[in-house]
Coordinates of C-alpha atoms in Angstrom, one line a residue:
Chain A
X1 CA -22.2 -4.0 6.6
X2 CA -20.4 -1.2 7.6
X3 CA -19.4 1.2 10.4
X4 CA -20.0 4.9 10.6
X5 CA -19.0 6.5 13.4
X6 CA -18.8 10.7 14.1
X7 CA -16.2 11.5 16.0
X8 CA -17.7 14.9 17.1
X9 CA -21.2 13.6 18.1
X10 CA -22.0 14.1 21.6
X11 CA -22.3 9.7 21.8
X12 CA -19.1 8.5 22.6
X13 CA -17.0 6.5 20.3
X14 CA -17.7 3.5 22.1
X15 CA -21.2 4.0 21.7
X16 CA -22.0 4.3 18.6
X17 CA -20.2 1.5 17.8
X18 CA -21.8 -0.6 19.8
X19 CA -25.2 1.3 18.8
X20 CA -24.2 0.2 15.3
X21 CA -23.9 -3.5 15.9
X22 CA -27.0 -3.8 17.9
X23 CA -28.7 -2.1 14.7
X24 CA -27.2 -4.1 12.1
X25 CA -28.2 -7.7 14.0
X26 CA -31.9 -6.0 14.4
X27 CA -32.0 -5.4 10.5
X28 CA -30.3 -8.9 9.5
X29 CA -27.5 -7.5 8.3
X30 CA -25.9 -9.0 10.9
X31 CA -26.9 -12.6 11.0
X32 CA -26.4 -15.3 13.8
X33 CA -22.6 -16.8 13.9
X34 CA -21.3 -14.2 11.4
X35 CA -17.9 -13.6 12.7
X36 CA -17.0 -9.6 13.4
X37 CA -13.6 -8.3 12.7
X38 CA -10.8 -8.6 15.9
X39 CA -10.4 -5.7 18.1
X40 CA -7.1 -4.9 16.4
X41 CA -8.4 -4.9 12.8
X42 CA -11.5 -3.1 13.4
X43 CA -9.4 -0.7 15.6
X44 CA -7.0 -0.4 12.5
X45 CA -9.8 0.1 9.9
X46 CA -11.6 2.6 11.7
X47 CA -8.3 4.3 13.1
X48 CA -9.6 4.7 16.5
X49 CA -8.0 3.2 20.0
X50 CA -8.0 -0.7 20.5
X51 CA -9.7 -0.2 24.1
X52 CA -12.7 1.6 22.9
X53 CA -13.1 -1.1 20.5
X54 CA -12.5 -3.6 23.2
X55 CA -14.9 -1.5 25.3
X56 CA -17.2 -2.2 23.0
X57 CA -16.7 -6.2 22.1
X58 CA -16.9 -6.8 25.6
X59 CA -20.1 -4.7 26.6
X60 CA -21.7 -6.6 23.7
X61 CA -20.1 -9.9 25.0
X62 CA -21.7 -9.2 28.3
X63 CA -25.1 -8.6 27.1
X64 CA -24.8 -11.9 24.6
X65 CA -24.8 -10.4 21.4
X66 CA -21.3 -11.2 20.3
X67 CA -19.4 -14.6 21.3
X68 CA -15.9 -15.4 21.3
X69 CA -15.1 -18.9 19.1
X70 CA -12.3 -20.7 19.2
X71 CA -11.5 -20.6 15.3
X72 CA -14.0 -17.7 14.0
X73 CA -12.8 -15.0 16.7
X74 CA -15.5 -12.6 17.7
X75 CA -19.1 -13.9 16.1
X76 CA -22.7 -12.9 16.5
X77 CA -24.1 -15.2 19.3
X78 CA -24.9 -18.1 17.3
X79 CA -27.5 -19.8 20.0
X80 CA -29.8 -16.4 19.9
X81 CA -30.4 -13.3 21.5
X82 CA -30.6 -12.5 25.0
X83 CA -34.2 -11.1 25.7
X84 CA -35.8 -8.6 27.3
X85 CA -34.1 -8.1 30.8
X86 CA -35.5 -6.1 33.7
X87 CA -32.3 -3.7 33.2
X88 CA -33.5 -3.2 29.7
X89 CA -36.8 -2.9 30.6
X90 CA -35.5 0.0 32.3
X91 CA -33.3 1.3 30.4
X92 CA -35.8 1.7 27.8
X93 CA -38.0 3.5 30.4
X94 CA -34.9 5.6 31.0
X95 CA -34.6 7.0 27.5
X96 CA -38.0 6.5 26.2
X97 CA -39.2 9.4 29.4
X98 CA -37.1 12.5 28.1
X99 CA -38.4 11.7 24.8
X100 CA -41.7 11.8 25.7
X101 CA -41.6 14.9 27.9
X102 CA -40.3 16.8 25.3
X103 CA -43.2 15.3 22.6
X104 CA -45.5 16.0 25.2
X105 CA -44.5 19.6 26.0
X106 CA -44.0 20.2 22.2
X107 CA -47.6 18.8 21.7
X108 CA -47.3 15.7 20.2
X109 CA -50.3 13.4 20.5
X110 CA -50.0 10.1 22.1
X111 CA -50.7 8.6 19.3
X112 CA -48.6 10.3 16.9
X113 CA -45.7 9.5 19.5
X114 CA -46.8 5.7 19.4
X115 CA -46.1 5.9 15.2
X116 CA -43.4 7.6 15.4
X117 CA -42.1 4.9 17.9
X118 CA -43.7 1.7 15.5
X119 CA -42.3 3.3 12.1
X120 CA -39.0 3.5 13.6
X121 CA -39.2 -0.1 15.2
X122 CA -40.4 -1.4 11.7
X123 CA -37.6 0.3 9.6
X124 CA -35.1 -1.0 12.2
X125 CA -35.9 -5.0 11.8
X126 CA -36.7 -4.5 7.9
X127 CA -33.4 -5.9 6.5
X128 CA -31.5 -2.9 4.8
X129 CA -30.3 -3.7 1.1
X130 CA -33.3 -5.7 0.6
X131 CA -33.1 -9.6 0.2
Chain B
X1 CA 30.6 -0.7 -21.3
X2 CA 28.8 -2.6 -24.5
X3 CA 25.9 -1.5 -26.1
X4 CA 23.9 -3.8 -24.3
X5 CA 24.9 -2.4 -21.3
X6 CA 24.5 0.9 -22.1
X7 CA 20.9 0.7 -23.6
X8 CA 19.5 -1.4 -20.2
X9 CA 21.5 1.2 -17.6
X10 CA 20.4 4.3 -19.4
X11 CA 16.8 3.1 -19.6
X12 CA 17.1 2.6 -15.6
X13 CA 17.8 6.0 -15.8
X14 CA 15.3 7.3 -18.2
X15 CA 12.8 4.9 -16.4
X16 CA 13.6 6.8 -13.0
X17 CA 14.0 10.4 -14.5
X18 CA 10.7 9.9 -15.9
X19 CA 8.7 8.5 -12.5
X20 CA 10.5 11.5 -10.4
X21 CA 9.1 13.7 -13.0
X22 CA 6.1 13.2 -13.1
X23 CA 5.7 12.7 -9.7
X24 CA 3.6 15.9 -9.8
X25 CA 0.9 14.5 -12.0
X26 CA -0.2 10.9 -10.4
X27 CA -2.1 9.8 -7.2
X28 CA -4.6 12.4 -5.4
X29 CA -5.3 15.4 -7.5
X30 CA -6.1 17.6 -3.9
X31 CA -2.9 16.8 -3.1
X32 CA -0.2 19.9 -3.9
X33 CA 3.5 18.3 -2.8
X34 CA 2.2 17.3 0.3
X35 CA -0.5 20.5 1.0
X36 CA -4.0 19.3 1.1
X37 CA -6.0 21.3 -1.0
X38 CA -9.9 22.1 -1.5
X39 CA -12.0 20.3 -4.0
X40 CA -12.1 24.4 -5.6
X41 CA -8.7 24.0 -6.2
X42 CA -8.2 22.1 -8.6
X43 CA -9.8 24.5 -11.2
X44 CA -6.9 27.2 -10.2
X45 CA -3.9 27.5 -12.3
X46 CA -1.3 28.7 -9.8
X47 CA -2.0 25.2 -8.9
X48 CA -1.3 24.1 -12.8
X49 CA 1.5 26.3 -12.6
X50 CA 3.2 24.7 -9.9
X51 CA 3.0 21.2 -10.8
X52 CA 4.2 22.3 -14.2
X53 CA 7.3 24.3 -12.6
X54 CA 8.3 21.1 -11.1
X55 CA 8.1 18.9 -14.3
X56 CA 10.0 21.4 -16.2
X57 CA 13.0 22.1 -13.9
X58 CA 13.1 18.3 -12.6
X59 CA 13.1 16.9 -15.9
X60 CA 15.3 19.3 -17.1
X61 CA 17.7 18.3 -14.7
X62 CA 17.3 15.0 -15.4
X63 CA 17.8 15.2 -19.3
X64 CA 20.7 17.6 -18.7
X65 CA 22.6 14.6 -16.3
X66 CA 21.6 12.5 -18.3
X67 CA 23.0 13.3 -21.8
X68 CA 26.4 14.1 -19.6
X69 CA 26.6 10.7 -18.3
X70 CA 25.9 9.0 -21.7
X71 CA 28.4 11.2 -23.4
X72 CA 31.0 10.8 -20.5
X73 CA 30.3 6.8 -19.9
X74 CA 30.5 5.8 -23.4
X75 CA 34.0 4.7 -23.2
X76 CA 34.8 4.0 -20.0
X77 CA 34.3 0.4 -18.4
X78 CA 31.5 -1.0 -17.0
X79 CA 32.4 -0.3 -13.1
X80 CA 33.2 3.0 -13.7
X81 CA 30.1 4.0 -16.0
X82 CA 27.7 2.0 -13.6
X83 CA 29.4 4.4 -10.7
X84 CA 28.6 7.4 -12.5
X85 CA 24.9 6.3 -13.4
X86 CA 24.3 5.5 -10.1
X87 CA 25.8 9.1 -9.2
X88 CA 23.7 10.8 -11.7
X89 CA 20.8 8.8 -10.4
X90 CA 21.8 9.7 -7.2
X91 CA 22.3 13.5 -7.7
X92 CA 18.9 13.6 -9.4
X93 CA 16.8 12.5 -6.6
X94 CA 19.0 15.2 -4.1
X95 CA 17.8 17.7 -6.7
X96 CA 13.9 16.0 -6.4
X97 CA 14.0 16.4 -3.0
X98 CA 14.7 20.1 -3.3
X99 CA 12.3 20.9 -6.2
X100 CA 9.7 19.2 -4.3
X101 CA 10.6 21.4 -1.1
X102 CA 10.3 24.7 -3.1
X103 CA 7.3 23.7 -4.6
X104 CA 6.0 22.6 -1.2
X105 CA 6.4 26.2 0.0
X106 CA 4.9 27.0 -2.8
X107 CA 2.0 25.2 -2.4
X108 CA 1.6 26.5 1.1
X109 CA 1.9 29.8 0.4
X110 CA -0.6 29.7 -2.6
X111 CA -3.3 28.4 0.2
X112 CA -2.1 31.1 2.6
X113 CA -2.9 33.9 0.1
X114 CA -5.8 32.2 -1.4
X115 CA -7.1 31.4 1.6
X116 CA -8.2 27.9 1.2
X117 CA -10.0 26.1 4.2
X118 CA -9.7 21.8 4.2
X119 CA -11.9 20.9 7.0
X120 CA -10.8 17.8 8.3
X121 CA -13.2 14.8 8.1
X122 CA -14.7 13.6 11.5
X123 CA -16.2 10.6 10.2
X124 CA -14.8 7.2 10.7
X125 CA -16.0 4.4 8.1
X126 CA -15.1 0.7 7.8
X127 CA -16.6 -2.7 6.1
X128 CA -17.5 -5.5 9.2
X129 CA -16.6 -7.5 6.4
X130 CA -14.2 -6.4 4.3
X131 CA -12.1 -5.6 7.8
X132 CA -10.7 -9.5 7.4
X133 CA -7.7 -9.8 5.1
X134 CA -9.4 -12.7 3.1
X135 CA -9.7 -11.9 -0.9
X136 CA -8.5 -8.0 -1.3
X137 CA -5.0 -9.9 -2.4
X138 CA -4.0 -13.4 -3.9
X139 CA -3.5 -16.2 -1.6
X140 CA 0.1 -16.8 -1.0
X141 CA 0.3 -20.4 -2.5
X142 CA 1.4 -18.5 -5.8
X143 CA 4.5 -17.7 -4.4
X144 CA 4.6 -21.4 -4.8
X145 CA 5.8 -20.8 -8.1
X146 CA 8.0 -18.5 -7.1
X147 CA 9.9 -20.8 -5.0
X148 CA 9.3 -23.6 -7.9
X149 CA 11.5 -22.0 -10.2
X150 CA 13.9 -20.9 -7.6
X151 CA 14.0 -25.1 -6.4
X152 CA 14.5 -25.5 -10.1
X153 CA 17.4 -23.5 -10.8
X154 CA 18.8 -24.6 -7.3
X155 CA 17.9 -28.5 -8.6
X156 CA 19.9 -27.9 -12.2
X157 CA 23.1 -26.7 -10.5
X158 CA 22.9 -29.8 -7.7
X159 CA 22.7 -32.3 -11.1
X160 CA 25.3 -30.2 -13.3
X161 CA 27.6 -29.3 -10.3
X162 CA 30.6 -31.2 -12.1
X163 CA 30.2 -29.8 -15.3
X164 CA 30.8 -26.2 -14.5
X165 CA 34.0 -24.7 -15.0
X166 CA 36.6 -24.2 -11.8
X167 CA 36.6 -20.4 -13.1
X168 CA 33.2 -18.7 -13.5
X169 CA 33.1 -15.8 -16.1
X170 CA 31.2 -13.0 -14.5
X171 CA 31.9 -10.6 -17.0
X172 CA 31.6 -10.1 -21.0
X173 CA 33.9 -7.4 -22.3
X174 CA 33.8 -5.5 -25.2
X175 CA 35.8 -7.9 -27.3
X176 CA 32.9 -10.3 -27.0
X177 CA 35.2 -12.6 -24.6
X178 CA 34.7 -12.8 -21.0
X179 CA 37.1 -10.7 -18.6
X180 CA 36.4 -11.1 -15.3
X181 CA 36.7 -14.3 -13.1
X182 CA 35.6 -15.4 -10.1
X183 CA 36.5 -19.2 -8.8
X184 CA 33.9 -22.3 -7.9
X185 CA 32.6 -22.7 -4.1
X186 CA 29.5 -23.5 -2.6
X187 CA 29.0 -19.7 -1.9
X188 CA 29.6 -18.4 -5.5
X189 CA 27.6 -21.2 -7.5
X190 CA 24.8 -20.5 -5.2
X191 CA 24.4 -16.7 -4.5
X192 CA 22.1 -16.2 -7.2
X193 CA 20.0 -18.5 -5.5
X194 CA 20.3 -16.7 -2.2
X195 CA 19.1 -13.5 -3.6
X196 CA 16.6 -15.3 -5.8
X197 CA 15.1 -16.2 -2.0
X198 CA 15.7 -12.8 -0.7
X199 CA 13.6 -11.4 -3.6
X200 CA 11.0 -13.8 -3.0
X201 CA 10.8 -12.8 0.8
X202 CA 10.5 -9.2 0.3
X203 CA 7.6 -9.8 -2.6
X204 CA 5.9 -12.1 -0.2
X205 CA 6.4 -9.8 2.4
X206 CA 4.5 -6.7 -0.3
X207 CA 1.6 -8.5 -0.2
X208 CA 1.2 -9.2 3.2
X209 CA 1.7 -5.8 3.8
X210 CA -1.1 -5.1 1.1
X211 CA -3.3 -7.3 2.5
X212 CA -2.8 -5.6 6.2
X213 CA -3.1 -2.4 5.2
X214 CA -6.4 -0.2 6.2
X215 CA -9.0 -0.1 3.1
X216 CA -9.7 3.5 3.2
X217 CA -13.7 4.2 2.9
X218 CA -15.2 7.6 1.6
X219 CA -18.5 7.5 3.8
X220 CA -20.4 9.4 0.7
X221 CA -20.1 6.1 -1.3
X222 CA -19.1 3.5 0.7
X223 CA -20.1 0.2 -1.5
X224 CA -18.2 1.8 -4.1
X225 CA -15.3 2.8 -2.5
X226 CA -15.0 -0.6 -1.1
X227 CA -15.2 -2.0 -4.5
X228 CA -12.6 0.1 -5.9
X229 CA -10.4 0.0 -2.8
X230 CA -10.4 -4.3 -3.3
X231 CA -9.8 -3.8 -6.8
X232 CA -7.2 -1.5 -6.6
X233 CA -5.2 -4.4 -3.7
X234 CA -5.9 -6.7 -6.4
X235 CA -4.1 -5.0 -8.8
X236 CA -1.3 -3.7 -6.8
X237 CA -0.6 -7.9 -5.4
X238 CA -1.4 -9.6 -9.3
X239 CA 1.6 -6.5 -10.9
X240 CA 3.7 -7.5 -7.8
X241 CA 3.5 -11.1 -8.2
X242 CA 4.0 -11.2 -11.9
X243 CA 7.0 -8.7 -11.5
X244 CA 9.1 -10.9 -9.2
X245 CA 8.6 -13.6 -10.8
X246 CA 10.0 -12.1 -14.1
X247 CA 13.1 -11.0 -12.1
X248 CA 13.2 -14.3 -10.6
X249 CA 13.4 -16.1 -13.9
X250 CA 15.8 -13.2 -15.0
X251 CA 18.1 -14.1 -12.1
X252 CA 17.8 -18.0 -12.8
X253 CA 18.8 -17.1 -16.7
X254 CA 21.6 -15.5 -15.7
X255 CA 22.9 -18.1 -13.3
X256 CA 22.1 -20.6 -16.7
X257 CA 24.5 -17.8 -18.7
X258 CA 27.6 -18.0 -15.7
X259 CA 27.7 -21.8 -14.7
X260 CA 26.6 -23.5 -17.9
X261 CA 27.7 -21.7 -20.6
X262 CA 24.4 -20.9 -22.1
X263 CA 24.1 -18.0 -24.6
X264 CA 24.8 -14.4 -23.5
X265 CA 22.6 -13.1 -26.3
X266 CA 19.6 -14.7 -24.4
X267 CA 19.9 -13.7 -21.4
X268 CA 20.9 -9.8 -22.7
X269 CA 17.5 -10.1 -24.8
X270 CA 15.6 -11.4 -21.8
X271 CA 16.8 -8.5 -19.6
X272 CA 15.7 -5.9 -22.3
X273 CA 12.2 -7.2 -22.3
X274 CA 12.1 -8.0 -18.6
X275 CA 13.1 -4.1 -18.0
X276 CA 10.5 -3.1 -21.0
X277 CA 8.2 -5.1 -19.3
X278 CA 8.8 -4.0 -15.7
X279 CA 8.5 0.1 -17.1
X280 CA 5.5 -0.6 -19.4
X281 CA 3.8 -2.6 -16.9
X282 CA 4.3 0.3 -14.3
X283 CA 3.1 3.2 -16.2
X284 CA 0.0 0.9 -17.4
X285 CA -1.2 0.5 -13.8
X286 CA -0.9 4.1 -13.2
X287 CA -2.8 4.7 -15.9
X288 CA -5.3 2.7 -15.3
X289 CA -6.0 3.5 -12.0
X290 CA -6.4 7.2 -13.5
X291 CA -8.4 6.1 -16.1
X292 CA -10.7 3.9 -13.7
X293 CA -10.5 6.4 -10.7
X294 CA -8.6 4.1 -8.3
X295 CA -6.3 6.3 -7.2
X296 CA -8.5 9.1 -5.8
X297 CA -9.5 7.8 -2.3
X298 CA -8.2 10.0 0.6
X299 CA -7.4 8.1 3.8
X300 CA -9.1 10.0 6.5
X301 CA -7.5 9.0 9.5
X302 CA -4.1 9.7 8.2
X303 CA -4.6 13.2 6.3
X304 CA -3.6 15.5 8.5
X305 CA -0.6 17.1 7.5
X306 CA 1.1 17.2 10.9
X307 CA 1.5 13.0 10.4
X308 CA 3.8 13.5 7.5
X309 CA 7.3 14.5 8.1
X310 CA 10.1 14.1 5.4
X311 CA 8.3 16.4 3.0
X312 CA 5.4 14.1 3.7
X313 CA 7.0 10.7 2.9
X314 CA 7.3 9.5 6.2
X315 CA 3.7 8.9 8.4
X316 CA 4.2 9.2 12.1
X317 CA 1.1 8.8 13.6
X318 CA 0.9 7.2 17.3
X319 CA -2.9 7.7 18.1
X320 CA -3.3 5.6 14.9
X321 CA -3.0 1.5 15.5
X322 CA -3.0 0.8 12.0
X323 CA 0.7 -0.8 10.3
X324 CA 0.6 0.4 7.1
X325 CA -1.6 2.9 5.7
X326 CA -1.9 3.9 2.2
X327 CA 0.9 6.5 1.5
X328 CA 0.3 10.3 1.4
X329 CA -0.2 9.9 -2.9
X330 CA -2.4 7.1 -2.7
X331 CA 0.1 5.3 -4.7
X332 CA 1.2 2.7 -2.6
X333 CA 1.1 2.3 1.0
X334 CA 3.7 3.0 3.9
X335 CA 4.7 1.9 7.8
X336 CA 3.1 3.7 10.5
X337 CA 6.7 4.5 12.2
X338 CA 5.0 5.5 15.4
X339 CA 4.1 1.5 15.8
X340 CA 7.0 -0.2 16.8
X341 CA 6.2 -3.1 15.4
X342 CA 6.6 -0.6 11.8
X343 CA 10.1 0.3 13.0
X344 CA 10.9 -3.6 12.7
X345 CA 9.0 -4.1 9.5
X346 CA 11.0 -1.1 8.3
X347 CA 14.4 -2.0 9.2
X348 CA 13.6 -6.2 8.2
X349 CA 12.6 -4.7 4.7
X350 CA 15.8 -2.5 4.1
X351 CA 17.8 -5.3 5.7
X352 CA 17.2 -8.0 3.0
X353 CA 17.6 -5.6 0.4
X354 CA 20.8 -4.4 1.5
X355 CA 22.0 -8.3 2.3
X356 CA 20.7 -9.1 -1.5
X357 CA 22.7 -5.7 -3.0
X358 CA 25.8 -7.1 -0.8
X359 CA 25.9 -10.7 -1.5
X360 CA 25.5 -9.5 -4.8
X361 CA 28.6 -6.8 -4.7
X362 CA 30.9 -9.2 -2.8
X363 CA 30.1 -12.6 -4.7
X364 CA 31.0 -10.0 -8.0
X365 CA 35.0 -9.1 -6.7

């Protein structure tokens, strides 16, 4: 799996990469227990600070996507994802609402907004690469 | 100086004459002595022009010192002519440097009056798994054979220890007969040895380094690049591995030749393949990283120019946390001397070489 991360984008660093994690566990790329690489070797690969690696690992750590073992280092939580949590709830609530005013006010039809939100639900879980 | 002699230390020279020359024509084609280039470029032929400038007044240079020195070293002895190689040697990389500086401003006024616009890259790739050291370089249990032949050699002196001579030949003159002596000690019997671990440090040391070193990712084709990137650590660590241990069964041959006696002829035979060997194998993997496209990958978060000092062979980068980064060519890699930890690496690395060059010098007198 691999990292992508635009240094220009309006997202910070930080962001995107964890962003890009979340993504690549959703799509099985990413599977339970695989380990991730340390802060200092990602850090290295990607050329980019330790601490907004480190930022990241550890906002992912606090949510329960990523575990720290003993021998492996930095894995994917191996016992399963955290679900749905009232401050996702509303967090979703948060972002979803500016992109609906602005489908609304453009015109978009509920529905059309509802398949544009299921496509890109579908295509996120489908595991990427194929297998 | 024998003939010998003469045919290995003038092929050292040719060998390096010829990699300073065409220093010009390997590693990153968008690269123009250290100016980045457009991908437009490379059709231009003030751009041909320039890399041919370099070739012609380098290697004439090089050809011109180097006839001198064979005509001038032919009958002098084998100090003195390996002092006035290692002049001529020396002189030609001083005049390198400065053909590669007037190209450089060449170069960067070419792109001035051209106008030439490289937009650096703001994307950032790297493998999740590919990030971990494992596989991109081979394991370092074959060193164990490394350090098997070294145990060896040290082994065969331990058992024959009374049977060498009180006065060790470390010379063969002209007359066929040896001509210089040094006598029997602990340090003297076993300073092959010493360097023979030395040597097998720094190799060791190479392929760590490899292994470290960021895999640079072209986020067009990032599967590929990957692949080639692997493949090209792979090739770099196997050509390392099978070098040193030529030169460490070179250096075992030669302790065989001093202490026991064994034939001259051998171990003169040995060290004309060994350095036939070492240049062919070089220019192969050159080639074939052309021929393949291995040695085309830019490293994005070192491209800058402002990185590079030294007429770019030095990188410098402290927002960077990476160690070693592949080197402004894409030939090999280097230190990241803003990393202090680098600084150390650096100094360790030109530490054991000079300890091996003075054991070497001193155990000789």
């Amino acid at each position: 799996m691999f990292i992508e991360l635009d240094l220009q984008s309006e997202t910070p660093i930080y962001a995107q990469l964890v962003d890009q994690i979340v993504e690549g566990i959703a799509s099985g790329e990413l599977k339970r227990g695989d380990p991730l690489p340390s802060v200092r070797r990602l850090a290295e690969e990607l050329g980019i600070n330790l601490h907004t690696v480190n930022k990241s690992y550890n906002l992912l750590k606090q949510e329960g996507f990523l575990q720290v073992h003993r021998k492996q280092g930095v894995i994917v939580h191996p016992d399963g994802m955290p679900g749905v949590t009232e401050a996702f709830e509303a967090k979703l609530q948060r972002q979803l609402r500016s992109l609906a005013a602005e489908a609304a006010v453009r015109g978009m039809t509920e529905e059309a907004f509802t398949e544009e939100s299921r496509s890109v639900y579908r295509d996120t879980i489908t595991n990427r690469g194929g297998g | 100086m024998t003939v010998p002699e003469t045919i290995i230390i003038s092929s050292f020279y040719l060998f390096i004459a010829l990699m300073i020359s065409i220093q010009s024509y390997i590693g990153l084609r968008t690269l123009l002595f250290g100016i980045t280039l457009p991908a437009e470029a490379l059709q231009d032929t003030a751009v041909r022009g320039i890399r041919r400038k370099y070739v012609l007044l380098t290697g004439g240079f090089a050809i011109a010192t180097g006839v001198t020195c064979f005509l001038v070293t032919r009958h002098q002895t084998t100090s003195q002519s390996f002092l006035y190689w290692a002049a001529a040697i020396l002189l030609l990389i001083i005049v390198s440097f400065l053909t590669n500086w007037i190209s450089r401003i060449s170069a960067r006024r070419l792109k001035a009056a051209r106008g030439w616009q490289v937009a650096v890259q703001t994307k950032r790739t790297a493998s999740l798994v590919a990030g971990r050291s494992h596989g991109s370089v081979l394991s370092f249990w074959w060193f164990t054979v490394h350090v098997a032949v070294m145990a060896f050699c040290i082994f065969f002196v331990a058992v024959r220890w009374d049977d060498i001579p009180q006065s060790i030949a470390v010379h063969m003159g002209r007359s066929g007969f040896p001509d210089q002596y040094i006598d029997k000690s602990v340090r003297t019997v076993f300073m092959i040895n010493i360097v023979q671990a030395l040597m097998i440090v720094f190799f060791a040391g190479y392929n760590l380094m490899i292994s470290r070193a960021r895999t640079s990712l072209d986020s067009q084709d990032r599967e590929g690049s990957l692949r080639k990137q692997l493949k090209r650590k792979k090739i770099y660590s196997i050509t390392a591995w099978g070098i040193s241990l030529l030169g460490i069964a070179n250096l075992g041959l030669l302790q065989a030749v001093m202490l026991y006696g064994w034939n001259l002829n051998l171990l003169l035979r040995y060290n004309i393949s060994f350095t036939a060997v070492f240049f062919l194998t070089l220019i192969g993997v050159l080639l074939y990283l052309r021929f393949r496209d291995l040695d085309q990958q830019k490293d994005v978060p070192s491209e800058e120019e402002r990185h590079w000092k030294w007429l770019g062979s030095i990188y410098v980068n402290p927002e960077d946390p990476a160690l070693f980064v592949p080197d402004r060519y894409g030939l090999g890699w280097t230190i990241n001397m803003a990393n202090s930890l680098g600084k150390t690496i650096a100094a360790a690395m030109v530490a054991v070489l000079v300890t091996a060059i003075l054991v070497i010098i001193f155990n000789f007198r």
